[in-house]
PDB file of C-alpha atoms in Angstrom:
ATOM      1  CA  MET A   1     -58.029   6.263  58.694  1.00 68.00           C
ATOM      2  CA  LEU A   2     -59.892   3.961  61.245  1.00 68.00           C
ATOM      3  CA  THR A   3     -58.973   0.803  59.586  1.00 71.00           C
ATOM      4  CA  LYS A   4     -55.191   1.848  59.291  1.00 70.00           C
ATOM      5  CA  SER A   5     -55.316   2.053  63.178  1.00 69.00           C
ATOM      6  CA  ILE A   6     -57.111  -1.149  63.773  1.00 73.00           C
ATOM      7  CA  ALA A   7     -54.656  -3.025  61.191  1.00 67.00           C
ATOM      8  CA  ALA A   8     -51.918  -1.300  63.253  1.00 69.00           C
ATOM      9  CA  GLY A   9     -53.326  -2.281  66.751  1.00 69.00           C
ATOM     10  CA  LEU A  10     -53.663  -5.993  65.715  1.00 65.00           C
ATOM     11  CA  ALA A  11     -50.208  -5.871  64.323  1.00 66.00           C
ATOM     12  CA  GLY A  12     -48.626  -4.606  67.544  1.00 66.00           C
ATOM     13  CA  ALA A  13     -50.988  -7.310  69.505  1.00 67.00           C
ATOM     14  CA  ALA A  14     -49.594  -9.977  67.357  1.00 65.00           C
ATOM     15  CA  LEU A  15     -46.142  -9.091  68.040  1.00 61.00           C
ATOM     16  CA  LEU A  16     -46.695  -8.878  71.864  1.00 61.00           C
ATOM     17  CA  ALA A  17     -48.377 -12.275  71.735  1.00 59.00           C
ATOM     18  CA  THR A  18     -45.639 -13.824  69.909  1.00 56.00           C
ATOM     19  CA  ALA A  19     -42.930 -12.674  72.368  1.00 54.00           C
ATOM     20  CA  ALA A  20     -45.107 -13.754  75.307  1.00 53.00           C
ATOM     21  CA  PHE A  21     -45.299 -17.411  73.679  1.00 53.00           C
ATOM     22  CA  ALA A  22     -41.736 -17.714  72.979  1.00 54.00           C
ATOM     23  CA  GLN A  23     -40.867 -17.396  76.416  1.00 57.00           C
ATOM     24  CA  ASN A  24     -39.773 -20.820  77.919  1.00 56.00           C
ATOM     25  CA  PRO A  25     -41.260 -21.522  81.524  1.00 56.00           C
ATOM     26  CA  THR A  26     -39.044 -22.255  84.319  1.00 58.00           C
ATOM     27  CA  VAL A  27     -39.028 -25.787  85.349  1.00 56.00           C
ATOM     28  CA  THR A  28     -37.619 -26.728  88.777  1.00 56.00           C
ATOM     29  CA  THR A  29     -36.781 -30.475  89.229  1.00 56.00           C
ATOM     30  CA  ASP A  30     -35.111 -32.222  92.276  1.00 59.00           C
ATOM     31  CA  LYS A  31     -32.406 -33.784  90.137  1.00 60.00           C
ATOM     32  CA  ALA A  32     -28.790 -31.973  89.946  1.00 58.00           C
ATOM     33  CA  PRO A  33     -28.100 -31.451  86.240  1.00 58.00           C
ATOM     34  CA  THR A  34     -25.492 -34.025  85.021  1.00 59.00           C
ATOM     35  CA  ALA A  35     -22.267 -32.657  83.743  1.00 61.00           C
ATOM     36  CA  ALA A  36     -20.779 -33.965  80.556  1.00 63.00           C
ATOM     37  CA  THR A  37     -17.478 -35.504  80.835  1.00 64.00           C
ATOM     38  CA  ALA A  38     -14.755 -34.327  78.176  1.00 61.00           C
ATOM     39  CA  THR A  39     -11.607 -35.976  77.184  1.00 62.00           C
ATOM     40  CA  THR A  40      -8.466 -33.885  76.700  1.00 59.00           C
ATOM     41  CA  THR A  41      -8.656 -30.723  74.652  1.00 65.00           C
ATOM     42  CA  THR A  42      -5.305 -30.927  73.210  1.00 68.00           C
ATOM     43  CA  ALA A  43      -3.916 -33.815  71.201  1.00 66.00           C
ATOM     44  CA  SER A  44      -0.120 -33.144  70.327  1.00 72.00           C
ATOM     45  CA  GLY A  45       1.600 -35.823  68.778  1.00 74.00           C
ATOM     46  CA  GLN A  46      -1.505 -37.243  67.270  1.00 80.00           C
ATOM     47  CA  TRP A  47      -2.411 -37.573  63.758  1.00 81.00           C
ATOM     48  CA  ARG A  48      -5.732 -36.638  61.883  1.00 84.00           C
ATOM     49  CA  THR A  49      -6.776 -39.763  59.703  1.00 84.00           C
ATOM     50  CA  SER A  50      -8.582 -37.307  57.193  1.00 85.00           C
ATOM     51  CA  LYS A  51      -4.965 -35.704  56.264  1.00 84.00           C
ATOM     52  CA  MET A  52      -3.765 -39.092  55.611  1.00 89.00           C
ATOM     53  CA  ASP A  53      -5.984 -39.560  52.564  1.00 90.00           C
ATOM     54  CA  GLY A  54      -3.597 -38.652  49.625  1.00 90.00           C
ATOM     55  CA  LEU A  55      -0.604 -39.285  51.569  1.00 91.00           C
ATOM     56  CA  LYS A  56       2.323 -39.970  49.115  1.00 94.00           C
ATOM     57  CA  VAL A  57       4.065 -43.285  49.890  1.00 95.00           C
ATOM     58  CA  TYR A  58       7.776 -43.700  48.742  1.00 93.00           C
ATOM     59  CA  ASN A  59       9.955 -46.651  48.800  1.00 93.00           C
ATOM     60  CA  GLU A  60      13.501 -47.107  50.366  1.00 91.00           C
ATOM     61  CA  ALA A  61      14.918 -45.729  47.276  1.00 91.00           C
ATOM     62  CA  ASN A  62      13.019 -42.529  47.580  1.00 91.00           C
ATOM     63  CA  GLU A  63      10.637 -43.411  44.470  1.00 92.00           C
ATOM     64  CA  ASN A  64       6.967 -42.396  44.701  1.00 92.00           C
ATOM     65  CA  ILE A  65       5.160 -45.652  44.637  1.00 94.00           C
ATOM     66  CA  GLY A  66       1.470 -44.483  45.427  1.00 93.00           C
ATOM     67  CA  THR A  67      -0.753 -42.864  47.760  1.00 94.00           C
ATOM     68  CA  ILE A  68      -2.691 -43.671  50.888  1.00 94.00           C
ATOM     69  CA  ASN A  69      -6.123 -43.751  49.742  1.00 94.00           C
ATOM     70  CA  ASP A  70      -7.970 -45.166  53.056  1.00 94.00           C
ATOM     71  CA  LEU A  71      -7.277 -46.675  56.418  1.00 95.00           C
ATOM     72  CA  LEU A  72      -9.275 -49.493  57.625  1.00 95.00           C
ATOM     73  CA  MET A  73      -9.728 -50.046  61.234  1.00 95.00           C
ATOM     74  CA  ASP A  74     -11.118 -53.159  63.608  1.00 95.00           C
ATOM     75  CA  LYS A  75     -13.822 -52.530  65.932  1.00 96.00           C
ATOM     76  CA  SER A  76     -11.741 -51.398  68.706  1.00 95.00           C
ATOM     77  CA  GLY A  77     -10.552 -48.497  66.646  1.00 93.00           C
ATOM     78  CA  ASP A  78      -7.142 -49.774  65.930  1.00 94.00           C
ATOM     79  CA  ILE A  79      -5.719 -49.078  62.013  1.00 94.00           C
ATOM     80  CA  LYS A  80      -4.949 -52.613  60.687  1.00 96.00           C
ATOM     81  CA  ILE A  81      -4.786 -51.692  57.033  1.00 96.00           C
ATOM     82  CA  ALA A  82      -3.666 -48.943  54.522  1.00 96.00           C
ATOM     83  CA  VAL A  83      -5.180 -48.933  51.048  1.00 96.00           C
ATOM     84  CA  ILE A  84      -2.817 -47.663  48.809  1.00 95.00           C
ATOM     85  CA  GLY A  85      -3.298 -46.421  45.135  1.00 93.00           C
ATOM     86  CA  VAL A  86      -0.801 -46.957  42.599  1.00 93.00           C
ATOM     87  CA  GLY A  87      -0.443 -45.977  39.154  1.00 87.00           C
ATOM     88  CA  GLY A  88      -3.369 -44.390  37.149  1.00 79.00           C
ATOM     89  CA  PHE A  89      -4.011 -40.720  36.443  1.00 77.00           C
ATOM     90  CA  LEU A  90      -6.421 -38.713  38.299  1.00 72.00           C
ATOM     91  CA  GLY A  91      -7.923 -41.563  39.901  1.00 66.00           C
ATOM     92  CA  MET A  92      -8.469 -43.367  36.691  1.00 79.00           C
ATOM     93  CA  GLY A  93      -6.940 -46.852  36.286  1.00 84.00           C
ATOM     94  CA  GLU A  94      -5.470 -46.720  39.627  1.00 88.00           C
ATOM     95  CA  HIS A  95      -4.504 -50.242  41.047  1.00 92.00           C
ATOM     96  CA  LEU A  96      -5.706 -50.280  45.058  1.00 94.00           C
ATOM     97  CA  VAL A  97      -3.591 -52.760  47.223  1.00 96.00           C
ATOM     98  CA  ALA A  98      -3.966 -53.492  51.069  1.00 96.00           C
ATOM     99  CA  VAL A  99      -0.857 -53.575  52.873  1.00 96.00           C
ATOM    100  CA  PRO A 100      -0.540 -53.945  56.604  1.00 96.00           C
ATOM    101  CA  TYR A 101      -0.550 -50.683  58.584  1.00 95.00           C
ATOM    102  CA  GLU A 102       2.339 -51.705  60.618  1.00 96.00           C
ATOM    103  CA  LYS A 103       4.643 -52.214  57.552  1.00 95.00           C
ATOM    104  CA  LEU A 104       4.421 -48.541  56.881  1.00 95.00           C
ATOM    105  CA  LYS A 105       6.833 -46.047  58.286  1.00 93.00           C
ATOM    106  CA  PHE A 106       5.865 -42.466  58.677  1.00 91.00           C
ATOM    107  CA  VAL A 107       8.331 -39.533  57.960  1.00 89.00           C
ATOM    108  CA  ASN A 108       7.880 -36.094  59.305  1.00 86.00           C
ATOM    109  CA  GLU A 109      10.452 -34.358  56.907  1.00 84.00           C
ATOM    110  CA  ALA A 110      10.289 -33.786  53.427  1.00 85.00           C
ATOM    111  CA  VAL A 111      11.972 -36.125  50.950  1.00 79.00           C
ATOM    112  CA  ALA A 112      15.463 -34.523  50.394  1.00 72.00           C
ATOM    113  CA  TYR A 113      16.783 -34.700  46.871  1.00 63.00           C
ATOM    114  CA  THR A 114      20.446 -33.859  45.938  1.00 50.00           C
ATOM    115  CA  GLY A 115      22.407 -34.475  42.931  1.00 48.00           C
ATOM    116  CA  THR A 116      21.878 -33.401  39.618  1.00 48.00           C
ATOM    117  CA  GLY A 117      18.655 -35.150  38.722  1.00 48.00           C
ATOM    118  CA  THR A 118      20.154 -38.524  37.798  1.00 46.00           C
ATOM    119  CA  ASN A 119      20.403 -39.859  41.437  1.00 42.00           C
ATOM    120  CA  PRO A 120      16.496 -39.209  43.290  1.00 45.00           C
ATOM    121  CA  GLY A 121      18.911 -38.398  46.131  1.00 41.00           C
ATOM    122  CA  ALA A 122      19.467 -39.791  49.751  1.00 42.00           C
ATOM    123  CA  LYS A 123      17.254 -41.283  52.222  1.00 44.00           C
ATOM    124  CA  PRO A 124      15.996 -38.451  54.204  1.00 44.00           C
ATOM    125  CA  ALA A 125      17.696 -38.403  57.719  1.00 44.00           C
ATOM    126  CA  ALA A 126      14.119 -37.973  59.110  1.00 46.00           C
ATOM    127  CA  THR A 127      12.286 -39.171  62.239  1.00 46.00           C
ATOM    128  CA  THR A 128      10.107 -42.374  61.184  1.00 48.00           C
ATOM    129  CA  THR A 129       7.395 -44.104  63.013  1.00 49.00           C
ATOM    130  CA  THR A 130       6.506 -47.402  62.261  1.00 50.00           C
ATOM    131  CA  GLY A 131       2.741 -48.141  62.080  1.00 56.00           C
ATOM    132  CA  ALA A 132       0.414 -46.950  64.903  1.00 49.00           C
ATOM    133  CA  ALA A 133       3.424 -45.255  66.790  1.00 48.00           C
ATOM    134  CA  THR A 134       2.519 -47.027  70.009  1.00 44.00           C
ATOM    135  CA  GLY A 135       4.721 -47.294  73.195  1.00 42.00           C
ATOM    136  CA  THR A 136       5.062 -50.235  75.652  1.00 41.00           C
ATOM    137  CA  ASP A 137       1.730 -49.406  77.277  1.00 42.00           C
ATOM    138  CA  ASN A 138      -0.131 -49.545  73.748  1.00 41.00           C
ATOM    139  CA  LYS A 139      -0.600 -45.917  73.994  1.00 40.00           C
ATOM    140  CA  PRO A 140       0.364 -43.540  71.353  1.00 42.00           C
ATOM    141  CA  ALA A 141       4.187 -43.285  71.513  1.00 42.00           C
ATOM    142  CA  ALA A 142       5.925 -39.443  71.592  1.00 41.00           C
ATOM    143  CA  THR A 143       7.246 -38.811  68.268  1.00 41.00           C
ATOM    144  CA  THR A 144       9.785 -36.033  67.201  1.00 41.00           C
ATOM    145  CA  THR A 145       8.175 -33.433  65.038  1.00 40.00           C
ATOM    146  CA  SER A 146       9.307 -29.984  63.998  1.00 43.00           C
ATOM    147  CA  SER A 147       8.129 -27.016  66.061  1.00 39.00           C
ATOM    148  CA  THR A 148       4.831 -26.484  63.907  1.00 51.00           C
ATOM    149  CA  SER A 149       2.938 -29.759  64.137  1.00 58.00           C
ATOM    150  CA  LYS A 150       0.876 -30.124  61.086  1.00 76.00           C
ATOM    151  CA  TRP A 151      -1.369 -33.051  62.300  1.00 82.00           C
ATOM    152  CA  TYR A 152       0.019 -35.445  59.537  1.00 84.00           C
ATOM    153  CA  PRO A 153       3.223 -36.955  58.376  1.00 87.00           C
ATOM    154  CA  ASP A 154       5.030 -35.552  55.319  1.00 89.00           C
ATOM    155  CA  HIS A 155       4.887 -38.961  53.803  1.00 92.00           C
ATOM    156  CA  ALA A 156       4.984 -42.798  54.218  1.00 92.00           C
ATOM    157  CA  VAL A 157       7.549 -45.339  53.376  1.00 94.00           C
ATOM    158  CA  PHE A 158       6.735 -49.040  52.224  1.00 95.00           C
ATOM    159  CA  ASN A 159       9.458 -51.396  51.063  1.00 93.00           C
ATOM    160  CA  ALA A 160       8.391 -52.457  47.719  1.00 93.00           C
ATOM    161  CA  SER A 161       8.569 -51.178  43.939  1.00 92.00           C
ATOM    162  CA  LYS A 162       5.672 -49.732  42.158  1.00 90.00           C
ATOM    163  CA  ASP A 163       5.898 -52.996  39.854  1.00 91.00           C
ATOM    164  CA  GLU A 164       5.634 -54.998  42.878  1.00 93.00           C
ATOM    165  CA  LEU A 165       2.752 -53.143  44.407  1.00 92.00           C
ATOM    166  CA  LYS A 166       0.985 -53.413  40.903  1.00 90.00           C
ATOM    167  CA  ASN A 167       1.555 -57.239  40.871  1.00 93.00           C
ATOM    168  CA  MET A 168      -0.092 -57.623  44.327  1.00 94.00           C
ATOM    169  CA  PRO A 169      -3.835 -58.770  44.239  1.00 95.00           C
ATOM    170  CA  GLN A 170      -6.282 -55.661  43.569  1.00 94.00           C
ATOM    171  CA  PHE A 171      -8.079 -54.661  46.689  1.00 94.00           C
ATOM    172  CA  LYS A 172     -11.796 -54.082  46.340  1.00 92.00           C
ATOM    173  CA  TYR A 173     -14.173 -52.849  48.990  1.00 89.00           C
ATOM    174  CA  SER A 174     -17.121 -55.596  49.638  1.00 86.00           C
ATOM    175  CA  GLU A 175     -20.705 -54.285  49.639  1.00 72.00           C
TER     176      GLU A 175
END
């Protein structure tokens, strides 16, 4: 019985000592705390680059010619090159090509298909944005989107056929 009382007393003392050691002493300094500066908390009209990966690319005839695999930027953060994957199946046998980013047009509305299937449909009457969507002051220009912004365009348009892209030199990442 005495051992149980001693063990309970030691356990209680250990718990109290742990709580006392866990407390941080208050330190006073003469310096005022520096406030962190934050950028804007809203970014309407901006696109997330993480959502651009896998974005479908169509040509002017609304034919699916590939998907965006990567976006390459310069040291200042400006996107300069879009790497497009052409052909292949589930990433196997895909031919990667690099195209200038400013040559892509981005469309916010889905591709509109009309007809009986023999005609892939008319070009969508959509809002397009060429390249990085910059205004005259080199800041992002306002784009017209639907009332629900999904942070990325529906698809991109590049003026080439699938065969023309396949015949372009293959893009390879250097080590």
